């Protein structure tokens, strides 16, 4: 399904964390196609990552750059915003998207896994928001979109760190929104249900091992059991929501947990 997005983000500078694949890459592409200059980010720093930015610049005629950073390290998250300001000229729209999952019962959850999941999914968002806000305040305009999850609003077993982090993202988004409510800055969380991306692909073998179910049964009865539409959400649907919340038409939407969840929240 091709995204049919007609927003105009000309002149805006967008930093999307965790954007060499999945939802982040889709959002970065949608912003560049809508006229924004875009910074991609991931940890990996491969030739393919730089090529993604190069190809997007060629396709759209926008400035598109790639900035590696390991968002499990607070100082690198902080520094990423400064590097984006230096190399792209600023950060008008910050999309905090980087995320990882770890599936394990709480009694078996290691400290390392807990720290890594909470640092990448939650604390890096705190660090980039803190770094980006002063310049947004100065220009009295900014958009902060924190990618949370349906798991930012609802729980599932065996995902304690992810669910704690994503609930934290919703709380961080609400608090930030209140602190900037009288400015031209908004801050929202986006809460996707199950979108078919590498993060989901990676969960299937774990779930098969834990449940003893086949791949098809895991998809239907475990992953999509909570999603009444019984279909994976397309990445373009999440990108469209992110662009809408970033638009001027959404300037009164702030502090909101914007669910794109196939009806999950209705249960
Ligand atoms: P993905 O694996 O394609 O994307 C994750 C991104 O995070 C990648 O670009 C990866 O390089 C980056 N990343 C991971 N560790 C990093 C690190 N240490 N430093 C910098 N970048 C790092 O998966 P996705 O599904 O596109 O996930 C994107 C976001 O959407 C995540 O926050 C995820 O929790 C959230 N989400 C996904 C779904 C889904 O069903 N796919 C549902 C709800 C929420």
mmCIF file of C-alpha atoms and ligand atoms in Angstrom:
data_model
loop_
_atom_site.group_PDB
_atom_site.id
_atom_site.type_symbol
_atom_site.label_atom_id
_atom_site.label_comp_id
_atom_site.label_asym_id
_atom_site.label_seq_id
_atom_site.Cartn_x
_atom_site.Cartn_y
_atom_site.Cartn_z
ATOM 1 C CA UNK A 1 0.000 0.000 0.000
ATOM 2 C CA UNK A 2 1.556 3.317 -1.032
ATOM 3 C CA UNK A 3 1.267 6.185 1.425
ATOM 4 C CA UNK A 4 -0.841 9.034 0.081
ATOM 5 C CA UNK A 5 0.409 11.881 2.223
ATOM 6 C CA UNK A 6 0.021 15.484 1.169
ATOM 7 C CA UNK A 7 1.525 17.416 4.054
ATOM 8 C CA UNK A 8 3.980 20.254 3.413
ATOM 9 C CA UNK A 9 7.008 20.268 5.693
ATOM 10 C CA UNK A 10 9.179 22.548 3.510
ATOM 11 C CA UNK A 11 11.919 24.176 5.553
ATOM 12 C CA UNK A 12 11.504 21.833 8.515
ATOM 13 C CA UNK A 13 14.432 19.873 9.899
ATOM 14 C CA UNK A 14 13.512 16.440 11.193
ATOM 15 C CA UNK A 15 15.538 14.036 13.312
ATOM 16 C CA UNK A 16 14.181 10.478 13.394
ATOM 17 C CA UNK A 17 15.999 8.162 15.782
ATOM 18 C CA UNK A 18 16.225 4.478 14.870
ATOM 19 C CA UNK A 19 15.471 5.112 11.205
ATOM 20 C CA UNK A 20 17.507 2.668 9.146
ATOM 21 C CA UNK A 21 14.542 0.265 9.039
ATOM 22 C CA UNK A 22 10.893 -0.193 9.934
ATOM 23 C CA UNK A 23 8.638 2.594 11.169
ATOM 24 C CA UNK A 24 11.474 5.108 11.565
ATOM 25 C CA UNK A 25 12.665 4.744 7.978
ATOM 26 C CA UNK A 26 9.092 4.965 6.709
ATOM 27 C CA UNK A 27 8.509 8.165 8.708
ATOM 28 C CA UNK A 28 11.827 9.674 7.548
ATOM 29 C CA UNK A 29 10.944 8.909 3.915
ATOM 30 C CA UNK A 30 7.469 10.418 4.330
ATOM 31 C CA UNK A 31 8.923 13.624 5.839
ATOM 32 C CA UNK A 32 11.516 13.991 3.051
ATOM 33 C CA UNK A 33 8.819 13.366 0.415
ATOM 34 C CA UNK A 34 6.776 16.107 2.118
ATOM 35 C CA UNK A 35 9.636 18.609 1.730
ATOM 36 C CA UNK A 36 11.565 18.306 5.000
ATOM 37 C CA UNK A 37 15.300 17.906 5.455
ATOM 38 C CA UNK A 38 15.897 14.745 7.404
ATOM 39 C CA UNK A 39 18.517 13.139 9.636
ATOM 40 C CA UNK A 40 18.457 9.350 9.804
ATOM 41 C CA UNK A 41 20.000 7.549 12.761
ATOM 42 C CA UNK A 42 20.901 4.096 13.964
ATOM 43 C CA UNK A 43 23.625 2.369 15.886
ATOM 44 C CA UNK A 44 25.073 0.342 13.026
ATOM 45 C CA UNK A 45 26.932 2.991 10.933
ATOM 46 C CA UNK A 46 27.268 0.777 7.846
ATOM 47 C CA UNK A 47 27.743 1.772 4.229
ATOM 48 C CA UNK A 48 24.116 0.737 3.653
ATOM 49 C CA UNK A 49 22.964 3.214 6.330
ATOM 50 C CA UNK A 50 24.771 6.113 4.621
ATOM 51 C CA UNK A 51 23.421 4.900 1.274
ATOM 52 C CA UNK A 52 19.847 5.099 2.607
ATOM 53 C CA UNK A 53 20.301 8.814 3.313
ATOM 54 C CA UNK A 54 22.014 9.331 -0.036
ATOM 55 C CA UNK A 55 19.196 7.554 -1.922
ATOM 56 C CA UNK A 56 16.502 9.497 -0.069
ATOM 57 C CA UNK A 57 18.257 12.789 -0.902
ATOM 58 C CA UNK A 58 18.442 11.781 -4.580
ATOM 59 C CA UNK A 59 14.795 10.750 -4.652
ATOM 60 C CA UNK A 60 13.392 13.833 -2.912
ATOM 61 C CA UNK A 61 15.903 16.621 -3.591
ATOM 62 C CA UNK A 62 16.011 17.283 0.167
ATOM 63 C CA UNK A 63 19.033 17.332 2.452
ATOM 64 C CA UNK A 64 19.133 13.855 4.000
ATOM 65 C CA UNK A 65 21.972 12.825 6.271
ATOM 66 C CA UNK A 66 22.826 9.809 8.400
ATOM 67 C CA UNK A 67 24.031 10.295 11.986
ATOM 68 C CA UNK A 68 25.171 7.167 13.834
ATOM 69 C CA UNK A 69 24.651 7.051 17.597
ATOM 70 C CA UNK A 70 24.224 4.306 20.160
ATOM 71 C CA UNK A 71 21.079 5.332 22.015
ATOM 72 C CA UNK A 72 21.793 2.902 24.818
ATOM 73 C CA UNK A 73 24.395 5.516 25.840
ATOM 74 C CA UNK A 74 22.826 8.653 27.353
ATOM 75 C CA UNK A 75 25.691 10.929 26.279
ATOM 76 C CA UNK A 76 25.357 9.783 22.659
ATOM 77 C CA UNK A 77 21.616 10.481 22.708
ATOM 78 C CA UNK A 78 22.344 13.935 24.032
ATOM 79 C CA UNK A 79 25.099 14.532 21.483
ATOM 80 C CA UNK A 80 22.921 13.336 18.565
ATOM 81 C CA UNK A 81 20.748 16.449 18.847
ATOM 82 C CA UNK A 82 23.815 18.718 18.859
ATOM 83 C CA UNK A 83 25.212 16.935 15.788
ATOM 84 C CA UNK A 84 21.879 17.284 14.007
ATOM 85 C CA UNK A 85 21.828 21.001 14.811
ATOM 86 C CA UNK A 86 25.354 21.311 13.408
ATOM 87 C CA UNK A 87 24.881 19.186 10.276
ATOM 88 C CA UNK A 88 21.216 19.828 9.426
ATOM 89 C CA UNK A 89 20.895 23.337 10.924
ATOM 90 C CA UNK A 90 18.439 22.452 13.680
ATOM 91 C CA UNK A 91 15.779 20.071 14.958
ATOM 92 C CA UNK A 92 12.242 21.372 14.385
ATOM 93 C CA UNK A 93 10.645 17.937 14.581
ATOM 94 C CA UNK A 94 12.053 15.230 16.815
ATOM 95 C CA UNK A 95 10.759 11.707 16.265
ATOM 96 C CA UNK A 96 11.998 9.439 19.046
ATOM 97 C CA UNK A 97 11.527 6.056 17.446
ATOM 98 C CA UNK A 98 14.491 3.797 18.293
ATOM 99 C CA UNK A 99 13.396 0.749 20.204
ATOM 100 C CA UNK A 100 14.255 -2.836 21.046
ATOM 101 C CA UNK A 101 12.342 -5.709 22.598
ATOM 102 C CA UNK A 102 13.368 -8.460 25.011
ATOM 103 C CA UNK A 103 10.967 -11.293 25.853
ATOM 104 C CA UNK A 104 11.424 -13.122 29.161
ATOM 105 C CA UNK A 105 9.429 -13.810 32.352
ATOM 106 C CA UNK A 106 10.159 -11.215 35.007
ATOM 107 C CA UNK A 107 11.987 -13.689 37.314
ATOM 108 C CA UNK A 108 14.433 -14.493 34.522
ATOM 109 C CA UNK A 109 14.897 -10.962 33.218
ATOM 110 C CA UNK A 110 18.582 -10.018 33.439
ATOM 111 C CA UNK A 111 19.801 -6.627 34.660
ATOM 112 C CA UNK A 112 21.556 -6.119 31.331
ATOM 113 C CA UNK A 113 18.412 -6.748 29.291
ATOM 114 C CA UNK A 114 16.348 -4.516 31.601
ATOM 115 C CA UNK A 115 18.892 -1.676 31.375
ATOM 116 C CA UNK A 116 19.288 -1.918 27.616
ATOM 117 C CA UNK A 117 15.529 -1.996 26.898
ATOM 118 C CA UNK A 118 14.707 0.874 29.248
ATOM 119 C CA UNK A 119 17.699 2.970 28.147
ATOM 120 C CA UNK A 120 17.003 2.699 24.393
ATOM 121 C CA UNK A 121 13.201 2.817 24.583
ATOM 122 C CA UNK A 122 12.756 5.433 27.310
ATOM 123 C CA UNK A 123 15.856 7.181 28.656
ATOM 124 C CA UNK A 124 17.202 8.101 25.206
ATOM 125 C CA UNK A 125 13.895 9.878 24.554
ATOM 126 C CA UNK A 126 14.323 11.871 27.749
ATOM 127 C CA UNK A 127 17.873 12.817 26.684
ATOM 128 C CA UNK A 128 16.956 13.929 23.146
ATOM 129 C CA UNK A 129 13.906 15.887 24.351
ATOM 130 C CA UNK A 130 15.997 17.662 26.982
ATOM 131 C CA UNK A 131 18.606 18.530 24.363
ATOM 132 C CA UNK A 132 16.131 19.642 21.678
ATOM 133 C CA UNK A 133 13.718 21.762 23.739
ATOM 134 C CA UNK A 134 15.763 24.943 24.345
ATOM 135 C CA UNK A 135 16.082 25.748 20.607
ATOM 136 C CA UNK A 136 12.424 24.817 20.006
ATOM 137 C CA UNK A 137 11.423 27.215 22.798
ATOM 138 C CA UNK A 138 13.564 29.988 21.256
ATOM 139 C CA UNK A 139 11.807 29.652 17.889
ATOM 140 C CA UNK A 140 8.452 29.012 19.587
ATOM 141 C CA UNK A 141 7.757 26.014 17.355
ATOM 142 C CA UNK A 142 8.521 22.367 17.629
ATOM 143 C CA UNK A 143 7.065 18.918 17.397
ATOM 144 C CA UNK A 144 8.104 15.975 19.549
ATOM 145 C CA UNK A 145 6.694 12.593 18.619
ATOM 146 C CA UNK A 146 7.664 9.732 20.873
ATOM 147 C CA UNK A 147 6.987 6.312 19.444
ATOM 148 C CA UNK A 148 5.534 4.270 22.312
ATOM 149 C CA UNK A 149 3.287 1.285 21.620
ATOM 150 C CA UNK A 150 -0.103 -0.199 22.400
ATOM 151 C CA UNK A 151 2.125 -1.642 25.132
ATOM 152 C CA UNK A 152 2.429 1.919 26.444
ATOM 153 C CA UNK A 153 -1.231 1.624 27.446
ATOM 154 C CA UNK A 154 -1.802 -2.119 27.915
ATOM 155 C CA UNK A 155 0.294 -4.983 29.260
ATOM 156 C CA UNK A 156 1.219 -8.424 27.953
ATOM 157 C CA UNK A 157 3.152 -11.134 29.782
ATOM 158 C CA UNK A 158 6.924 -11.581 29.409
ATOM 159 C CA UNK A 159 7.692 -8.052 28.205
ATOM 160 C CA UNK A 160 8.186 -6.288 31.551
ATOM 161 C CA UNK A 161 10.991 -3.893 30.567
ATOM 162 C CA UNK A 162 9.423 -2.966 27.225
ATOM 163 C CA UNK A 163 6.025 -2.345 28.778
ATOM 164 C CA UNK A 164 7.471 -0.376 31.686
ATOM 165 C CA UNK A 165 9.516 1.701 29.218
ATOM 166 C CA UNK A 166 6.613 2.306 26.832
ATOM 167 C CA UNK A 167 4.259 3.294 29.696
ATOM 168 C CA UNK A 168 7.102 5.616 30.726
ATOM 169 C CA UNK A 169 7.177 7.113 27.219
ATOM 170 C CA UNK A 170 3.476 7.974 27.499
ATOM 171 C CA UNK A 171 4.105 9.646 30.867
ATOM 172 C CA UNK A 172 7.183 11.497 29.588
ATOM 173 C CA UNK A 173 5.169 12.747 26.606
ATOM 174 C CA UNK A 174 2.324 14.022 28.797
ATOM 175 C CA UNK A 175 4.694 15.769 31.205
ATOM 176 C CA UNK A 176 6.705 17.401 28.427
ATOM 177 C CA UNK A 177 3.474 18.546 26.766
ATOM 178 C CA UNK A 178 2.363 20.271 29.976
ATOM 179 C CA UNK A 179 5.718 22.006 30.387
ATOM 180 C CA UNK A 180 5.537 23.537 26.874
ATOM 181 C CA UNK A 181 1.753 23.893 26.618
ATOM 182 C CA UNK A 182 1.815 27.694 26.245
ATOM 183 C CA UNK A 183 4.415 27.612 23.458
ATOM 184 C CA UNK A 184 4.174 26.514 19.821
ATOM 185 C CA UNK A 185 5.631 23.147 20.753
ATOM 186 C CA UNK A 186 3.597 19.957 21.051
ATOM 187 C CA UNK A 187 4.640 16.588 22.419
ATOM 188 C CA UNK A 188 2.724 13.382 21.820
ATOM 189 C CA UNK A 189 3.204 9.654 21.988
ATOM 190 C CA UNK A 190 2.195 7.408 19.102
ATOM 191 C CA UNK A 191 0.993 3.967 20.174
ATOM 192 C CA UNK A 192 1.074 1.440 17.346
ATOM 193 C CA UNK A 193 -0.431 -2.004 17.594
ATOM 194 C CA UNK A 194 1.384 -4.757 15.725
ATOM 195 C CA UNK A 195 3.124 -3.450 12.627
ATOM 196 C CA UNK A 196 5.032 -5.964 10.547
ATOM 197 C CA UNK A 197 8.674 -4.801 10.841
ATOM 198 C CA UNK A 198 11.987 -6.450 11.817
ATOM 199 C CA UNK A 199 11.207 -5.971 15.547
ATOM 200 C CA UNK A 200 8.138 -8.232 15.082
ATOM 201 C CA UNK A 201 9.946 -10.719 12.868
ATOM 202 C CA UNK A 202 12.503 -11.094 15.683
ATOM 203 C CA UNK A 203 9.816 -11.909 18.255
ATOM 204 C CA UNK A 204 8.319 -14.816 16.342
ATOM 205 C CA UNK A 205 11.078 -17.400 17.077
ATOM 206 C CA UNK A 206 11.084 -16.380 20.795
ATOM 207 C CA UNK A 207 7.312 -16.778 21.003
ATOM 208 C CA UNK A 208 7.492 -20.110 19.142
ATOM 209 C CA UNK A 209 10.072 -21.340 21.665
ATOM 210 C CA UNK A 210 8.057 -20.104 24.663
ATOM 211 C CA UNK A 211 4.675 -21.416 23.518
ATOM 212 C CA UNK A 212 5.583 -24.406 21.354
ATOM 213 C CA UNK A 213 3.229 -23.068 18.669
ATOM 214 C CA UNK A 214 3.850 -22.950 14.910
ATOM 215 C CA UNK A 215 4.774 -19.697 13.166
ATOM 216 C CA UNK A 216 1.216 -19.217 11.786
ATOM 217 C CA UNK A 217 -0.329 -19.952 15.177
ATOM 218 C CA UNK A 218 2.024 -17.468 16.909
ATOM 219 C CA UNK A 219 1.023 -14.785 14.406
ATOM 220 C CA UNK A 220 -2.723 -15.452 14.680
ATOM 221 C CA UNK A 221 -3.141 -16.557 18.294
ATOM 222 C CA UNK A 222 -0.293 -14.797 20.122
ATOM 223 C CA UNK A 223 0.772 -11.655 18.253
ATOM 224 C CA UNK A 224 -2.567 -10.653 16.765
ATOM 225 C CA UNK A 225 -4.746 -12.092 19.509
ATOM 226 C CA UNK A 226 -5.189 -8.605 20.983
ATOM 227 C CA UNK A 227 -5.631 -6.847 17.667
ATOM 228 C CA UNK A 228 -9.321 -7.128 16.717
ATOM 229 C CA UNK A 229 -8.688 -6.309 13.042
ATOM 230 C CA UNK A 230 -6.544 -9.493 12.864
ATOM 231 C CA UNK A 231 -4.152 -7.891 10.401
ATOM 232 C CA UNK A 232 -0.746 -6.303 10.861
ATOM 233 C CA UNK A 233 -0.747 -2.507 10.581
ATOM 234 C CA UNK A 234 1.226 -1.125 7.622
ATOM 235 C CA UNK A 235 4.247 1.052 8.368
ATOM 236 C CA UNK A 236 2.757 3.797 6.178
ATOM 237 C CA UNK A 237 -0.218 4.037 8.531
ATOM 238 C CA UNK A 238 2.094 4.908 11.423
ATOM 239 C CA UNK A 239 4.133 7.323 9.286
ATOM 240 C CA UNK A 240 0.903 9.083 8.261
ATOM 241 C CA UNK A 241 -0.099 9.490 11.910
ATOM 242 C CA UNK A 242 3.340 10.908 12.756
ATOM 243 C CA UNK A 243 3.132 13.430 9.906
ATOM 244 C CA UNK A 244 -0.388 14.446 10.884
ATOM 245 C CA UNK A 245 0.586 15.066 14.525
ATOM 246 C CA UNK A 246 3.556 17.090 13.275
ATOM 247 C CA UNK A 247 1.416 19.294 11.039
ATOM 248 C CA UNK A 248 0.015 22.692 11.961
ATOM 249 C CA UNK A 249 -3.498 21.245 11.753
ATOM 250 C CA UNK A 250 -2.605 19.186 14.835
ATOM 251 C CA UNK A 251 -1.321 22.121 16.888
ATOM 252 C CA UNK A 252 -3.980 21.566 19.570
ATOM 253 C CA UNK A 253 -3.133 17.888 19.937
ATOM 254 C CA UNK A 254 -0.595 17.620 22.728
ATOM 255 C CA UNK A 255 0.033 15.308 25.641
ATOM 256 C CA UNK A 256 -1.909 12.661 23.792
ATOM 257 C CA UNK A 257 -1.269 8.945 23.376
ATOM 258 C CA UNK A 258 -2.267 8.587 19.733
ATOM 259 C CA UNK A 259 -3.219 4.947 19.195
ATOM 260 C CA UNK A 260 -3.025 3.318 15.765
ATOM 261 C CA UNK A 261 -3.788 -0.120 17.098
ATOM 262 C CA UNK A 262 -6.342 -2.006 15.006
ATOM 263 C CA UNK A 263 -8.945 -1.700 17.768
ATOM 264 C CA UNK A 264 -6.724 -3.051 20.587
ATOM 265 C CA UNK A 265 -7.726 -0.177 22.876
ATOM 266 C CA UNK A 266 -11.418 -0.940 22.443
ATOM 267 C CA UNK A 267 -11.182 -4.252 24.285
HETATM 268 P P1 LIG B 1 12.909 -1.867 13.806
HETATM 269 O O1 LIG B 1 13.720 -2.902 14.467
HETATM 270 O O2 LIG B 1 12.782 -1.876 12.334
HETATM 271 O O3 LIG B 1 13.385 -0.432 14.242
HETATM 272 C C1 LIG B 1 14.095 -0.170 15.414
HETATM 273 C C2 LIG B 1 15.085 0.928 15.114
HETATM 274 O O4 LIG B 1 15.806 1.226 16.313
HETATM 275 C C3 LIG B 1 16.130 0.497 14.061
HETATM 276 O O5 LIG B 1 16.381 1.545 13.168
HETATM 277 C C4 LIG B 1 17.368 0.229 14.903
HETATM 278 O O6 LIG B 1 18.573 0.475 14.184
HETATM 279 C C5 LIG B 1 17.192 1.251 16.009
HETATM 280 N N1 LIG B 1 17.998 0.947 17.189
HETATM 281 C C6 LIG B 1 17.994 -0.179 17.933
HETATM 282 N N2 LIG B 1 18.922 -0.088 18.898
HETATM 283 C C7 LIG B 1 19.528 1.115 18.760
HETATM 284 C C8 LIG B 1 20.556 1.789 19.449
HETATM 285 N N3 LIG B 1 21.189 1.236 20.501
HETATM 286 N N4 LIG B 1 20.930 3.020 19.031
HETATM 287 C C9 LIG B 1 20.304 3.598 17.962
HETATM 288 N N5 LIG B 1 19.309 3.003 17.278
HETATM 289 C C10 LIG B 1 18.925 1.781 17.673
HETATM 290 O O7 LIG B 1 11.453 -1.994 14.463
HETATM 291 P P2 LIG B 1 10.149 -1.061 14.397
HETATM 292 O O8 LIG B 1 9.007 -1.949 14.603
HETATM 293 O O9 LIG B 1 10.174 -0.180 13.213
HETATM 294 O O10 LIG B 1 10.296 -0.223 15.733
HETATM 295 C C11 LIG B 1 10.288 1.180 15.765
HETATM 296 C C12 LIG B 1 9.599 1.658 17.028
HETATM 297 O O11 LIG B 1 8.215 1.302 16.974
HETATM 298 C C13 LIG B 1 10.154 1.057 18.314
HETATM 299 O O12 LIG B 1 10.226 2.035 19.312
HETATM 300 C C14 LIG B 1 9.107 -0.006 18.672
HETATM 301 O O13 LIG B 1 9.087 -0.281 20.029
HETATM 302 C C15 LIG B 1 7.858 0.699 18.194
HETATM 303 N N6 LIG B 1 6.715 -0.201 17.993
HETATM 304 C C16 LIG B 1 6.754 -1.159 17.011
HETATM 305 C C17 LIG B 1 5.647 -1.968 16.846
HETATM 306 C C18 LIG B 1 5.603 -3.029 15.794
HETATM 307 O O14 LIG B 1 4.632 -3.803 15.785
HETATM 308 N N7 LIG B 1 6.566 -3.103 14.887
HETATM 309 C C19 LIG B 1 4.523 -1.828 17.666
HETATM 310 C C20 LIG B 1 4.525 -0.841 18.633
HETATM 311 C C21 LIG B 1 5.625 -0.028 18.788
#
